[in-house]
PDB file of N, CA, C and O in Angstrom:
ATOM      1  N   SER Z1327     -15.469  22.111 -26.886  1.00  0.00           N
ATOM      2  CA  SER Z1327     -15.781  21.265 -28.490  1.00  0.00           C
ATOM      3  C   SER Z1327     -14.242  20.957 -29.523  1.00  0.00           C
ATOM      4  O   SER Z1327     -14.629  20.226 -30.108  1.00  0.00           O
ATOM      5  N   ALA Z1328     -13.630  22.206 -29.029  1.00  0.00           N
ATOM      6  CA  ALA Z1328     -12.338  21.868 -29.669  1.00  0.00           C
ATOM      7  C   ALA Z1328     -11.663  20.351 -30.036  1.00  0.00           C
ATOM      8  O   ALA Z1328     -11.434  19.544 -30.936  1.00  0.00           O
ATOM      9  N   LYS Z1329     -11.558  20.155 -28.518  1.00  0.00           N
ATOM     10  CA  LYS Z1329     -10.805  18.481 -28.247  1.00  0.00           C
ATOM     11  C   LYS Z1329     -12.170  16.918 -28.868  1.00  0.00           C
ATOM     12  O   LYS Z1329     -11.369  16.496 -29.057  1.00  0.00           O
ATOM     13  N   GLU Z1330     -13.344  17.430 -29.208  1.00  0.00           N
ATOM     14  CA  GLU Z1330     -14.216  16.795 -29.115  1.00  0.00           C
ATOM     15  C   GLU Z1330     -13.814  16.390 -30.958  1.00  0.00           C
ATOM     16  O   GLU Z1330     -13.847  15.269 -31.523  1.00  0.00           O
ATOM     17  N   LYS Z1331     -13.910  17.709 -31.685  1.00  0.00           N
ATOM     18  CA  LYS Z1331     -13.536  18.234 -32.640  1.00  0.00           C
ATOM     19  C   LYS Z1331     -12.520  17.086 -33.185  1.00  0.00           C
ATOM     20  O   LYS Z1331     -12.315  16.372 -34.336  1.00  0.00           O
ATOM     21  N   ALA Z1332     -11.587  17.588 -32.191  1.00  0.00           N
ATOM     22  CA  ALA Z1332      -9.918  16.677 -32.318  1.00  0.00           C
ATOM     23  C   ALA Z1332     -10.139  15.334 -32.389  1.00  0.00           C
ATOM     24  O   ALA Z1332      -9.243  14.616 -32.847  1.00  0.00           O
ATOM     25  N   ASP Z1333     -10.881  15.098 -31.849  1.00  0.00           N
ATOM     26  CA  ASP Z1333     -10.783  13.332 -31.165  1.00  0.00           C
ATOM     27  C   ASP Z1333     -11.631  12.993 -32.634  1.00  0.00           C
ATOM     28  O   ASP Z1333     -11.171  11.632 -33.018  1.00  0.00           O
ATOM     29  N   ARG Z1334     -12.717  13.511 -33.228  1.00  0.00           N
ATOM     30  CA  ARG Z1334     -13.331  12.953 -34.377  1.00  0.00           C
ATOM     31  C   ARG Z1334     -12.623  12.750 -35.416  1.00  0.00           C
ATOM     32  O   ARG Z1334     -12.469  11.798 -36.306  1.00  0.00           O
ATOM     33  N   ILE Z1335     -11.950  13.894 -35.630  1.00  0.00           N
ATOM     34  CA  ILE Z1335     -11.165  13.842 -36.948  1.00  0.00           C
ATOM     35  C   ILE Z1335      -9.503  12.989 -36.818  1.00  0.00           C
ATOM     36  O   ILE Z1335      -9.805  11.993 -37.402  1.00  0.00           O
ATOM     37  N   LYS Z1336      -9.093  12.770 -35.792  1.00  0.00           N
ATOM     38  CA  LYS Z1336      -8.141  11.513 -35.362  1.00  0.00           C
ATOM     39  C   LYS Z1336      -8.876  10.242 -35.550  1.00  0.00           C
ATOM     40  O   LYS Z1336      -8.511   9.553 -36.030  1.00  0.00           O
ATOM     41  N   GLU Z1337     -10.313   9.817 -34.828  1.00  0.00           N
ATOM     42  CA  GLU Z1337     -10.692   8.613 -34.826  1.00  0.00           C
ATOM     43  C   GLU Z1337     -10.886   8.452 -36.730  1.00  0.00           C
ATOM     44  O   GLU Z1337     -10.830   7.337 -37.113  1.00  0.00           O
ATOM     45  N   ALA Z1338     -11.844   9.358 -37.244  1.00  0.00           N
ATOM     46  CA  ALA Z1338     -11.680   9.041 -38.686  1.00  0.00           C
ATOM     47  C   ALA Z1338     -10.278   8.828 -39.380  1.00  0.00           C
ATOM     48  O   ALA Z1338     -10.625   8.141 -40.306  1.00  0.00           O
ATOM     49  N   ALA Z1339      -9.460   9.016 -39.387  1.00  0.00           N
ATOM     50  CA  ALA Z1339      -8.512   9.212 -39.508  1.00  0.00           C
ATOM     51  C   ALA Z1339      -7.731   7.884 -39.361  1.00  0.00           C
ATOM     52  O   ALA Z1339      -7.262   7.143 -40.282  1.00  0.00           O
ATOM     53  N   GLY Z1340      -7.534   7.427 -38.081  1.00  0.00           N
ATOM     54  CA  GLY Z1340      -7.234   6.299 -37.757  1.00  0.00           C
ATOM     55  C   GLY Z1340      -8.036   5.212 -37.880  1.00  0.00           C
ATOM     56  O   GLY Z1340      -7.537   3.733 -38.519  1.00  0.00           O
ATOM     57  N   GLN Z1341      -9.302   5.211 -38.640  1.00  0.00           N
ATOM     58  CA  GLN Z1341     -10.091   4.441 -39.211  1.00  0.00           C
ATOM     59  C   GLN Z1341     -10.448   4.141 -40.573  1.00  0.00           C
ATOM     60  O   GLN Z1341     -10.805   3.734 -40.944  1.00  0.00           O
ATOM     61  N   GLU Z1342      -9.544   5.062 -40.725  1.00  0.00           N
ATOM     62  CA  GLU Z1342      -9.824   5.346 -42.379  1.00  0.00           C
ATOM     63  C   GLU Z1342     -10.950   5.643 -43.313  1.00  0.00           C
ATOM     64  O   GLU Z1342     -11.150   5.347 -44.498  1.00  0.00           O
ATOM     65  N   ASP Z1343     -11.617   6.458 -42.591  1.00  0.00           N
ATOM     66  CA  ASP Z1343     -12.979   6.749 -43.076  1.00  0.00           C
ATOM     67  C   ASP Z1343     -13.024   8.090 -43.896  1.00  0.00           C
ATOM     68  O   ASP Z1343     -12.702   8.991 -42.667  1.00  0.00           O
ATOM     69  N   LEU Z1344     -12.544   8.007 -44.781  1.00  0.00           N
ATOM     70  CA  LEU Z1344     -12.084   9.498 -45.659  1.00  0.00           C
ATOM     71  C   LEU Z1344     -12.996  10.484 -45.687  1.00  0.00           C
ATOM     72  O   LEU Z1344     -12.898  11.609 -46.515  1.00  0.00           O
ATOM     73  N   ASN Z1345     -14.150   9.298 -46.010  1.00  0.00           N
ATOM     74  CA  ASN Z1345     -15.581  11.119 -46.289  1.00  0.00           C
ATOM     75  C   ASN Z1345     -15.651  11.232 -45.138  1.00  0.00           C
ATOM     76  O   ASN Z1345     -15.983  12.498 -45.012  1.00  0.00           O
ATOM     77  N   SER Z1346     -16.249  11.015 -43.778  1.00  0.00           N
ATOM     78  CA  SER Z1346     -16.111  11.495 -42.457  1.00  0.00           C
ATOM     79  C   SER Z1346     -14.795  12.461 -42.145  1.00  0.00           C
ATOM     80  O   SER Z1346     -14.812  13.642 -42.117  1.00  0.00           O
ATOM     81  N   TYR Z1347     -13.954  12.225 -42.339  1.00  0.00           N
ATOM     82  CA  TYR Z1347     -12.225  13.087 -42.165  1.00  0.00           C
ATOM     83  C   TYR Z1347     -12.796  14.071 -42.923  1.00  0.00           C
ATOM     84  O   TYR Z1347     -12.165  15.174 -42.819  1.00  0.00           O
ATOM     85  N   THR Z1348     -13.286  13.481 -44.067  1.00  0.00           N
ATOM     86  CA  THR Z1348     -12.680  15.323 -45.250  1.00  0.00           C
ATOM     87  C   THR Z1348     -14.133  15.665 -44.562  1.00  0.00           C
ATOM     88  O   THR Z1348     -13.695  17.413 -44.593  1.00  0.00           O
ATOM     89  N   LEU Z1349     -14.927  15.432 -44.500  1.00  0.00           N
ATOM     90  CA  LEU Z1349     -16.013  16.431 -43.790  1.00  0.00           C
ATOM     91  C   LEU Z1349     -15.323  17.274 -42.653  1.00  0.00           C
ATOM     92  O   LEU Z1349     -16.017  18.205 -42.764  1.00  0.00           O
ATOM     93  N   LEU Z1350     -15.093  16.850 -41.729  1.00  0.00           N
ATOM     94  CA  LEU Z1350     -14.886  17.272 -40.405  1.00  0.00           C
ATOM     95  C   LEU Z1350     -13.399  17.810 -40.956  1.00  0.00           C
ATOM     96  O   LEU Z1350     -13.071  19.265 -40.053  1.00  0.00           O
ATOM     97  N   VAL Z1351     -12.077  17.994 -41.501  1.00  0.00           N
ATOM     98  CA  VAL Z1351     -11.360  18.702 -41.637  1.00  0.00           C
ATOM     99  C   VAL Z1351     -11.859  19.856 -42.654  1.00  0.00           C
ATOM    100  O   VAL Z1351     -11.537  21.216 -42.304  1.00  0.00           O
ATOM    101  N   HIS Z1352     -12.544  19.819 -43.527  1.00  0.00           N
ATOM    102  CA  HIS Z1352     -13.467  20.931 -44.491  1.00  0.00           C
ATOM    103  C   HIS Z1352     -13.910  21.840 -43.090  1.00  0.00           C
ATOM    104  O   HIS Z1352     -13.782  23.339 -43.237  1.00  0.00           O
ATOM    105  N   SER Z1353     -14.831  21.262 -41.761  1.00  0.00           N
ATOM    106  CA  SER Z1353     -15.255  22.056 -41.415  1.00  0.00           C
ATOM    107  C   SER Z1353     -14.164  22.890 -40.287  1.00  0.00           C
ATOM    108  O   SER Z1353     -14.405  24.342 -39.806  1.00  0.00           O
ATOM    109  N   LEU Z1354     -13.155  22.165 -40.180  1.00  0.00           N
ATOM    110  CA  LEU Z1354     -12.117  22.952 -39.495  1.00  0.00           C
ATOM    111  C   LEU Z1354     -11.610  24.079 -40.212  1.00  0.00           C
ATOM    112  O   LEU Z1354     -10.817  25.195 -39.587  1.00  0.00           O
ATOM    113  N   LYS Z1355     -11.228  23.689 -41.678  1.00  0.00           N
ATOM    114  CA  LYS Z1355     -10.553  24.467 -42.279  1.00  0.00           C
ATOM    115  C   LYS Z1355     -11.206  25.337 -42.359  1.00  0.00           C
ATOM    116  O   LYS Z1355     -10.832  26.933 -42.469  1.00  0.00           O
ATOM    117  N   SER Z1356     -13.010  25.970 -42.608  1.00  0.00           N
ATOM    118  CA  SER Z1356     -13.745  27.113 -42.247  1.00  0.00           C
ATOM    119  C   SER Z1356     -13.925  27.902 -41.083  1.00  0.00           C
ATOM    120  O   SER Z1356     -13.548  28.907 -41.585  1.00  0.00           O
ATOM    121  N   THR Z1357     -13.942  27.177 -40.170  1.00  0.00           N
ATOM    122  CA  THR Z1357     -13.809  27.709 -38.513  1.00  0.00           C
ATOM    123  C   THR Z1357     -11.950  28.265 -38.906  1.00  0.00           C
ATOM    124  O   THR Z1357     -12.037  29.560 -38.199  1.00  0.00           O
ATOM    125  N   SER Z1358     -11.099  27.832 -39.308  1.00  0.00           N
ATOM    126  CA  SER Z1358      -9.880  28.403 -39.312  1.00  0.00           C
ATOM    127  C   SER Z1358      -9.815  29.537 -39.833  1.00  0.00           C
ATOM    128  O   SER Z1358      -9.233  31.068 -39.336  1.00  0.00           O
ATOM    129  N   ALA Z1359     -10.523  29.405 -40.936  1.00  0.00           N
ATOM    130  CA  ALA Z1359     -10.641  30.671 -41.579  1.00  0.00           C
ATOM    131  C   ALA Z1359     -11.149  31.453 -41.240  1.00  0.00           C
ATOM    132  O   ALA Z1359     -11.108  33.093 -41.503  1.00  0.00           O
ATOM    133  N   ALA Z1360     -12.263  31.430 -40.668  1.00  0.00           N
ATOM    134  CA  ALA Z1360     -13.057  32.608 -39.880  1.00  0.00           C
ATOM    135  C   ALA Z1360     -11.983  33.509 -38.892  1.00  0.00           C
ATOM    136  O   ALA Z1360     -12.800  34.388 -38.381  1.00  0.00           O
ATOM    137  N   ILE Z1361     -11.526  33.011 -38.421  1.00  0.00           N
ATOM    138  CA  ILE Z1361     -11.105  33.397 -37.036  1.00  0.00           C
ATOM    139  C   ILE Z1361      -9.401  33.827 -37.519  1.00  0.00           C
ATOM    140  O   ILE Z1361      -8.587  34.159 -36.457  1.00  0.00           O
ATOM    141  N   GLY Z1362      -9.043  33.515 -38.869  1.00  0.00           N
ATOM    142  CA  GLY Z1362      -7.932  33.949 -39.198  1.00  0.00           C
ATOM    143  C   GLY Z1362      -6.312  33.181 -39.016  1.00  0.00           C
ATOM    144  O   GLY Z1362      -5.703  34.027 -39.052  1.00  0.00           O
ATOM    145  N   ALA Z1363      -6.702  31.914 -38.707  1.00  0.00           N
ATOM    146  CA  ALA Z1363      -5.588  30.868 -38.456  1.00  0.00           C
ATOM    147  C   ALA Z1363      -5.264  30.381 -39.493  1.00  0.00           C
ATOM    148  O   ALA Z1363      -5.702  29.009 -40.281  1.00  0.00           O
ATOM    149  N   GLU Z1364      -4.200  30.995 -40.707  1.00  0.00           N
ATOM    150  CA  GLU Z1364      -3.962  30.969 -41.665  1.00  0.00           C
ATOM    151  C   GLU Z1364      -3.333  29.666 -41.694  1.00  0.00           C
ATOM    152  O   GLU Z1364      -3.708  28.845 -42.720  1.00  0.00           O
ATOM    153  N   ARG Z1365      -2.078  28.962 -40.573  1.00  0.00           N
ATOM    154  CA  ARG Z1365      -1.280  28.143 -40.994  1.00  0.00           C
ATOM    155  C   ARG Z1365      -2.405  26.773 -40.746  1.00  0.00           C
ATOM    156  O   ARG Z1365      -2.188  25.540 -41.689  1.00  0.00           O
ATOM    157  N   ILE Z1366      -3.513  26.663 -40.182  1.00  0.00           N
ATOM    158  CA  ILE Z1366      -4.832  25.595 -40.239  1.00  0.00           C
ATOM    159  C   ILE Z1366      -4.804  25.466 -41.142  1.00  0.00           C
ATOM    160  O   ILE Z1366      -5.607  24.524 -41.549  1.00  0.00           O
ATOM    161  N   ARG Z1367      -5.771  26.955 -41.145  1.00  0.00           N
ATOM    162  CA  ARG Z1367      -6.107  26.760 -42.674  1.00  0.00           C
ATOM    163  C   ARG Z1367      -5.740  26.023 -43.607  1.00  0.00           C
ATOM    164  O   ARG Z1367      -6.709  25.429 -44.273  1.00  0.00           O
ATOM    165  N   GLU Z1368      -4.432  26.564 -43.859  1.00  0.00           N
ATOM    166  CA  GLU Z1368      -3.742  25.754 -45.158  1.00  0.00           C
ATOM    167  C   GLU Z1368      -3.461  24.470 -44.655  1.00  0.00           C
ATOM    168  O   GLU Z1368      -3.779  23.648 -46.041  1.00  0.00           O
ATOM    169  N   ALA Z1369      -3.308  23.666 -43.497  1.00  0.00           N
ATOM    170  CA  ALA Z1369      -2.728  22.643 -43.299  1.00  0.00           C
ATOM    171  C   ALA Z1369      -4.033  22.088 -43.524  1.00  0.00           C
ATOM    172  O   ALA Z1369      -4.452  20.492 -44.234  1.00  0.00           O
ATOM    173  N   ALA Z1370      -5.420  22.153 -43.097  1.00  0.00           N
ATOM    174  CA  ALA Z1370      -6.631  21.524 -43.080  1.00  0.00           C
ATOM    175  C   ALA Z1370      -7.080  21.287 -44.862  1.00  0.00           C
ATOM    176  O   ALA Z1370      -7.668  20.285 -44.949  1.00  0.00           O
ATOM    177  N   PHE Z1371      -6.542  22.498 -45.504  1.00  0.00           N
ATOM    178  CA  PHE Z1371      -6.867  22.341 -46.766  1.00  0.00           C
ATOM    179  C   PHE Z1371      -6.060  21.391 -47.813  1.00  0.00           C
ATOM    180  O   PHE Z1371      -7.000  20.632 -48.371  1.00  0.00           O
ATOM    181  N   ALA Z1372      -5.069  21.253 -47.001  1.00  0.00           N
ATOM    182  CA  ALA Z1372      -4.011  20.144 -48.081  1.00  0.00           C
ATOM    183  C   ALA Z1372      -4.612  18.690 -47.433  1.00  0.00           C
ATOM    184  O   ALA Z1372      -4.745  18.117 -48.321  1.00  0.00           O
ATOM    185  N   LEU Z1373      -4.899  18.833 -46.521  1.00  0.00           N
ATOM    186  CA  LEU Z1373      -5.528  17.771 -45.729  1.00  0.00           C
ATOM    187  C   LEU Z1373      -7.386  17.562 -46.245  1.00  0.00           C
ATOM    188  O   LEU Z1373      -7.186  16.091 -46.714  1.00  0.00           O
ATOM    189  N   GLU Z1374      -8.089  18.231 -46.289  1.00  0.00           N
ATOM    190  CA  GLU Z1374      -9.221  17.984 -47.262  1.00  0.00           C
ATOM    191  C   GLU Z1374      -9.149  17.491 -48.554  1.00  0.00           C
ATOM    192  O   GLU Z1374      -9.643  16.607 -49.075  1.00  0.00           O
ATOM    193  N   LYS Z1375      -8.176  18.171 -49.277  1.00  0.00           N
ATOM    194  CA  LYS Z1375      -7.822  17.195 -50.553  1.00  0.00           C
ATOM    195  C   LYS Z1375      -7.331  16.152 -50.411  1.00  0.00           C
ATOM    196  O   LYS Z1375      -7.593  15.210 -51.272  1.00  0.00           O
ATOM    197  N   ALA Z1376      -6.329  15.526 -49.646  1.00  0.00           N
ATOM    198  CA  ALA Z1376      -5.805  14.366 -49.848  1.00  0.00           C
ATOM    199  C   ALA Z1376      -6.895  13.457 -49.523  1.00  0.00           C
ATOM    200  O   ALA Z1376      -7.088  12.229 -49.750  1.00  0.00           O
ATOM    201  N   GLY Z1377      -7.701  14.382 -48.249  1.00  0.00           N
ATOM    202  CA  GLY Z1377      -8.966  12.760 -48.166  1.00  0.00           C
ATOM    203  C   GLY Z1377      -9.683  12.599 -49.338  1.00  0.00           C
ATOM    204  O   GLY Z1377      -9.768  11.209 -49.489  1.00  0.00           O
ATOM    205  N   LYS Z1378      -9.739  13.556 -49.510  1.00  0.00           N
ATOM    206  CA  LYS Z1378     -10.722  13.796 -51.349  1.00  0.00           C
ATOM    207  C   LYS Z1378     -10.202  13.081 -52.214  1.00  0.00           C
ATOM    208  O   LYS Z1378     -10.961  12.010 -53.051  1.00  0.00           O
ATOM    209  N   GLU Z1379      -8.558  12.617 -52.716  1.00  0.00           N
ATOM    210  CA  GLU Z1379      -8.009  11.858 -53.480  1.00  0.00           C
ATOM    211  C   GLU Z1379      -7.725  10.513 -52.908  1.00  0.00           C
ATOM    212  O   GLU Z1379      -6.792   9.863 -53.350  1.00  0.00           O
ATOM    213  N   ASN Z1380      -8.008  10.367 -52.129  1.00  0.00           N
ATOM    214  CA  ASN Z1380      -7.250   9.275 -50.926  1.00  0.00           C
ATOM    215  C   ASN Z1380      -6.234   8.674 -50.875  1.00  0.00           C
ATOM    216  O   ASN Z1380      -5.766   7.350 -50.601  1.00  0.00           O
ATOM    217  N   ASN Z1381      -5.787   9.834 -50.568  1.00  0.00           N
ATOM    218  CA  ASN Z1381      -4.435  10.278 -49.892  1.00  0.00           C
ATOM    219  C   ASN Z1381      -4.358   9.342 -48.560  1.00  0.00           C
ATOM    220  O   ASN Z1381      -3.766  10.574 -47.566  1.00  0.00           O
ATOM    221  N   ARG Z1382      -4.279   8.681 -48.344  1.00  0.00           N
ATOM    222  CA  ARG Z1382      -3.876   7.775 -46.991  1.00  0.00           C
ATOM    223  C   ARG Z1382      -2.899   8.035 -46.158  1.00  0.00           C
ATOM    224  O   ARG Z1382      -2.559   8.633 -45.206  1.00  0.00           O
ATOM    225  N   GLU Z1383      -1.622   8.309 -46.596  1.00  0.00           N
ATOM    226  CA  GLU Z1383      -0.179   8.349 -46.272  1.00  0.00           C
ATOM    227  C   GLU Z1383       0.016   9.420 -45.393  1.00  0.00           C
ATOM    228  O   GLU Z1383       0.365  10.100 -45.011  1.00  0.00           O
ATOM    229  N   LEU Z1384      -0.612  10.724 -46.779  1.00  0.00           N
ATOM    230  CA  LEU Z1384      -0.610  12.347 -46.244  1.00  0.00           C
ATOM    231  C   LEU Z1384      -1.222  12.409 -45.295  1.00  0.00           C
ATOM    232  O   LEU Z1384      -1.337  12.776 -43.875  1.00  0.00           O
ATOM    233  N   VAL Z1385      -2.688  11.829 -45.192  1.00  0.00           N
ATOM    234  CA  VAL Z1385      -3.535  11.761 -44.173  1.00  0.00           C
ATOM    235  C   VAL Z1385      -3.124  11.597 -42.786  1.00  0.00           C
ATOM    236  O   VAL Z1385      -2.758  12.270 -41.593  1.00  0.00           O
ATOM    237  N   ARG Z1386      -2.095  10.086 -42.687  1.00  0.00           N
ATOM    238  CA  ARG Z1386      -1.941   9.698 -41.486  1.00  0.00           C
ATOM    239  C   ARG Z1386      -0.912  10.687 -41.079  1.00  0.00           C
ATOM    240  O   ARG Z1386      -0.730  10.438 -39.819  1.00  0.00           O
ATOM    241  N   LYS Z1387      -0.129  10.869 -41.897  1.00  0.00           N
ATOM    242  CA  LYS Z1387       1.648  11.679 -42.103  1.00  0.00           C
ATOM    243  C   LYS Z1387       1.318  13.198 -41.155  1.00  0.00           C
ATOM    244  O   LYS Z1387       1.826  13.198 -39.903  1.00  0.00           O
ATOM    245  N   ASP Z1388       0.365  13.792 -41.908  1.00  0.00           N
ATOM    246  CA  ASP Z1388       0.383  15.169 -41.592  1.00  0.00           C
ATOM    247  C   ASP Z1388      -1.055  15.725 -40.368  1.00  0.00           C
ATOM    248  O   ASP Z1388      -0.926  16.545 -39.452  1.00  0.00           O
ATOM    249  N   THR Z1389      -1.979  14.301 -40.734  1.00  0.00           N
ATOM    250  CA  THR Z1389      -3.045  14.747 -39.567  1.00  0.00           C
ATOM    251  C   THR Z1389      -2.425  15.074 -37.712  1.00  0.00           C
ATOM    252  O   THR Z1389      -2.916  16.109 -37.390  1.00  0.00           O
ATOM    253  N   PRO Z1390      -2.031  14.451 -36.850  1.00  0.00           N
ATOM    254  CA  PRO Z1390      -1.390  14.377 -36.079  1.00  0.00           C
ATOM    255  C   PRO Z1390      -0.392  16.121 -35.590  1.00  0.00           C
ATOM    256  O   PRO Z1390      -0.836  17.027 -34.765  1.00  0.00           O
ATOM    257  N   GLY Z1391       0.034  16.592 -36.581  1.00  0.00           N
ATOM    258  CA  GLY Z1391       0.673  17.788 -36.649  1.00  0.00           C
ATOM    259  C   GLY Z1391      -0.363  19.089 -36.623  1.00  0.00           C
ATOM    260  O   GLY Z1391      -0.109  20.149 -35.980  1.00  0.00           O
ATOM    261  N   LEU Z1392      -1.398  18.779 -37.782  1.00  0.00           N
ATOM    262  CA  LEU Z1392      -2.674  19.454 -37.548  1.00  0.00           C
ATOM    263  C   LEU Z1392      -3.221  19.562 -36.417  1.00  0.00           C
ATOM    264  O   LEU Z1392      -3.508  20.580 -35.641  1.00  0.00           O
ATOM    265  N   LEU Z1393      -3.582  18.542 -36.035  1.00  0.00           N
ATOM    266  CA  LEU Z1393      -4.510  18.311 -34.515  1.00  0.00           C
ATOM    267  C   LEU Z1393      -3.397  19.185 -33.516  1.00  0.00           C
ATOM    268  O   LEU Z1393      -3.991  19.812 -32.447  1.00  0.00           O
ATOM    269  N   GLN Z1394      -2.015  19.150 -33.515  1.00  0.00           N
ATOM    270  CA  GLN Z1394      -1.743  19.488 -32.542  1.00  0.00           C
ATOM    271  C   GLN Z1394      -1.078  20.735 -32.152  1.00  0.00           C
ATOM    272  O   GLN Z1394      -1.972  21.831 -31.028  1.00  0.00           O
ATOM    273  N   GLU Z1395      -1.658  21.728 -33.527  1.00  0.00           N
ATOM    274  CA  GLU Z1395      -1.591  23.093 -33.573  1.00  0.00           C
ATOM    275  C   GLU Z1395      -3.033  23.571 -33.332  1.00  0.00           C
ATOM    276  O   GLU Z1395      -3.429  24.804 -32.784  1.00  0.00           O
ATOM    277  N   TYR Z1396      -4.052  22.819 -33.866  1.00  0.00           N
ATOM    278  CA  TYR Z1396      -5.617  23.240 -33.542  1.00  0.00           C
ATOM    279  C   TYR Z1396      -5.914  22.901 -32.200  1.00  0.00           C
ATOM    280  O   TYR Z1396      -6.035  24.346 -31.446  1.00  0.00           O
ATOM    281  N   LEU Z1397      -5.378  22.737 -31.555  1.00  0.00           N
ATOM    282  CA  LEU Z1397      -5.561  22.372 -29.639  1.00  0.00           C
ATOM    283  C   LEU Z1397      -4.658  23.448 -29.225  1.00  0.00           C
ATOM    284  O   LEU Z1397      -5.048  24.145 -27.995  1.00  0.00           O
ATOM    285  N   THR Z1398      -3.520  23.321 -29.813  1.00  0.00           N
ATOM    286  CA  THR Z1398      -2.503  24.624 -29.278  1.00  0.00           C
ATOM    287  C   THR Z1398      -3.372  25.781 -29.408  1.00  0.00           C
ATOM    288  O   THR Z1398      -3.430  27.011 -28.061  1.00  0.00           O
ATOM    289  N   LEU Z1399      -3.815  26.303 -30.178  1.00  0.00           N
ATOM    290  CA  LEU Z1399      -4.513  27.202 -30.554  1.00  0.00           C
ATOM    291  C   LEU Z1399      -5.751  27.405 -29.548  1.00  0.00           C
ATOM    292  O   LEU Z1399      -5.760  28.907 -29.363  1.00  0.00           O
ATOM    293  N   GLN Z1400      -6.441  26.564 -29.991  1.00  0.00           N
ATOM    294  CA  GLN Z1400      -7.343  26.377 -28.757  1.00  0.00           C
ATOM    295  C   GLN Z1400      -7.505  26.893 -27.105  1.00  0.00           C
ATOM    296  O   GLN Z1400      -8.242  27.908 -26.667  1.00  0.00           O
ATOM    297  N   GLU Z1401      -6.022  26.309 -26.617  1.00  0.00           N
ATOM    298  CA  GLU Z1401      -5.609  27.014 -25.553  1.00  0.00           C
ATOM    299  C   GLU Z1401      -5.454  27.844 -25.128  1.00  0.00           C
ATOM    300  O   GLU Z1401      -6.073  28.604 -24.699  1.00  0.00           O
ATOM    301  N   LYS Z1402      -4.767  28.597 -26.481  1.00  0.00           N
ATOM    302  CA  LYS Z1402      -4.180  30.329 -25.908  1.00  0.00           C
ATOM    303  C   LYS Z1402      -5.414  30.663 -26.062  1.00  0.00           C
ATOM    304  O   LYS Z1402      -5.787  32.108 -25.470  1.00  0.00           O
ATOM    305  N   LEU Z1403      -6.484  30.566 -27.079  1.00  0.00           N
ATOM    306  CA  LEU Z1403      -7.594  31.375 -26.793  1.00  0.00           C
ATOM    307  C   LEU Z1403      -8.643  31.301 -26.022  1.00  0.00           C
ATOM    308  O   LEU Z1403      -9.323  32.644 -25.766  1.00  0.00           O
ATOM    309  N   SER Z1404      -8.742  30.091 -24.870  1.00  0.00           N
ATOM    310  CA  SER Z1404      -9.758  29.735 -24.144  1.00  0.00           C
ATOM    311  C   SER Z1404      -8.844  30.599 -23.349  1.00  0.00           C
ATOM    312  O   SER Z1404      -9.878  31.178 -22.063  1.00  0.00           O
ATOM    313  N   LYS Z1405      -7.382  30.854 -22.616  1.00  0.00           N
ATOM    314  CA  LYS Z1405      -6.396  32.017 -21.898  1.00  0.00           C
ATOM    315  C   LYS Z1405      -6.810  33.118 -21.953  1.00  0.00           C
ATOM    316  O   LYS Z1405      -7.412  34.012 -21.289  1.00  0.00           O
ATOM    317  N   ILE Z1406      -6.654  34.026 -23.080  1.00  0.00           N
ATOM    318  CA  ILE Z1406      -7.237  34.831 -23.577  1.00  0.00           C
ATOM    319  C   ILE Z1406      -8.582  35.562 -23.762  1.00  0.00           C
ATOM    320  O   ILE Z1406      -9.363  36.492 -22.818  1.00  0.00           O
ATOM    321  N   LEU Z1407      -9.595  34.591 -23.627  1.00  0.00           N
ATOM    322  CA  LEU Z1407     -10.576  34.869 -23.129  1.00  0.00           C
ATOM    323  C   LEU Z1407     -11.214  34.481 -21.604  1.00  0.00           C
ATOM    324  O   LEU Z1407     -12.484  35.386 -21.271  1.00  0.00           O
ATOM    325  N   ALA Z1408     -10.849  33.921 -21.320  1.00  0.00           N
ATOM    326  CA  ALA Z1408     -10.919  33.734 -19.737  1.00  0.00           C
ATOM    327  C   ALA Z1408     -10.103  35.479 -19.109  1.00  0.00           C
ATOM    328  O   ALA Z1408     -11.101  35.577 -18.173  1.00  0.00           O
ATOM    329  N   GLU Z1409      -9.777  36.043 -19.639  1.00  0.00           N
ATOM    330  CA  GLU Z1409      -9.185  37.091 -19.186  1.00  0.00           C
ATOM    331  C   GLU Z1409      -9.401  38.074 -19.428  1.00  0.00           C
ATOM    332  O   GLU Z1409      -9.625  39.403 -18.266  1.00  0.00           O
ATOM    333  N   THR Z1410     -10.719  38.191 -20.334  1.00  0.00           N
ATOM    334  CA  THR Z1410     -11.659  39.057 -20.564  1.00  0.00           C
ATOM    335  C   THR Z1410     -12.679  39.169 -19.732  1.00  0.00           C
ATOM    336  O   THR Z1410     -13.049  38.271 -19.215  1.00  0.00           O
TER     337      THR Z1410
END
């Protein structure tokens, strides 16, 4: 589901659908906070704010980094869970 969520965020950003983008990034922020992924939570918080403020430049610039970090974390967690 992480890959699907990342794809949906990327698609919303690419289409400049900031309403959907903001909701998706908000969800990512909440999930990240729940598991203690503070850097992702902080980045998602900033991008949620950018979406609400219609800051398309920041959304375009920072979304790829957020998604890369998110998918990297998901990969690490998957490996840990597979070992248990």
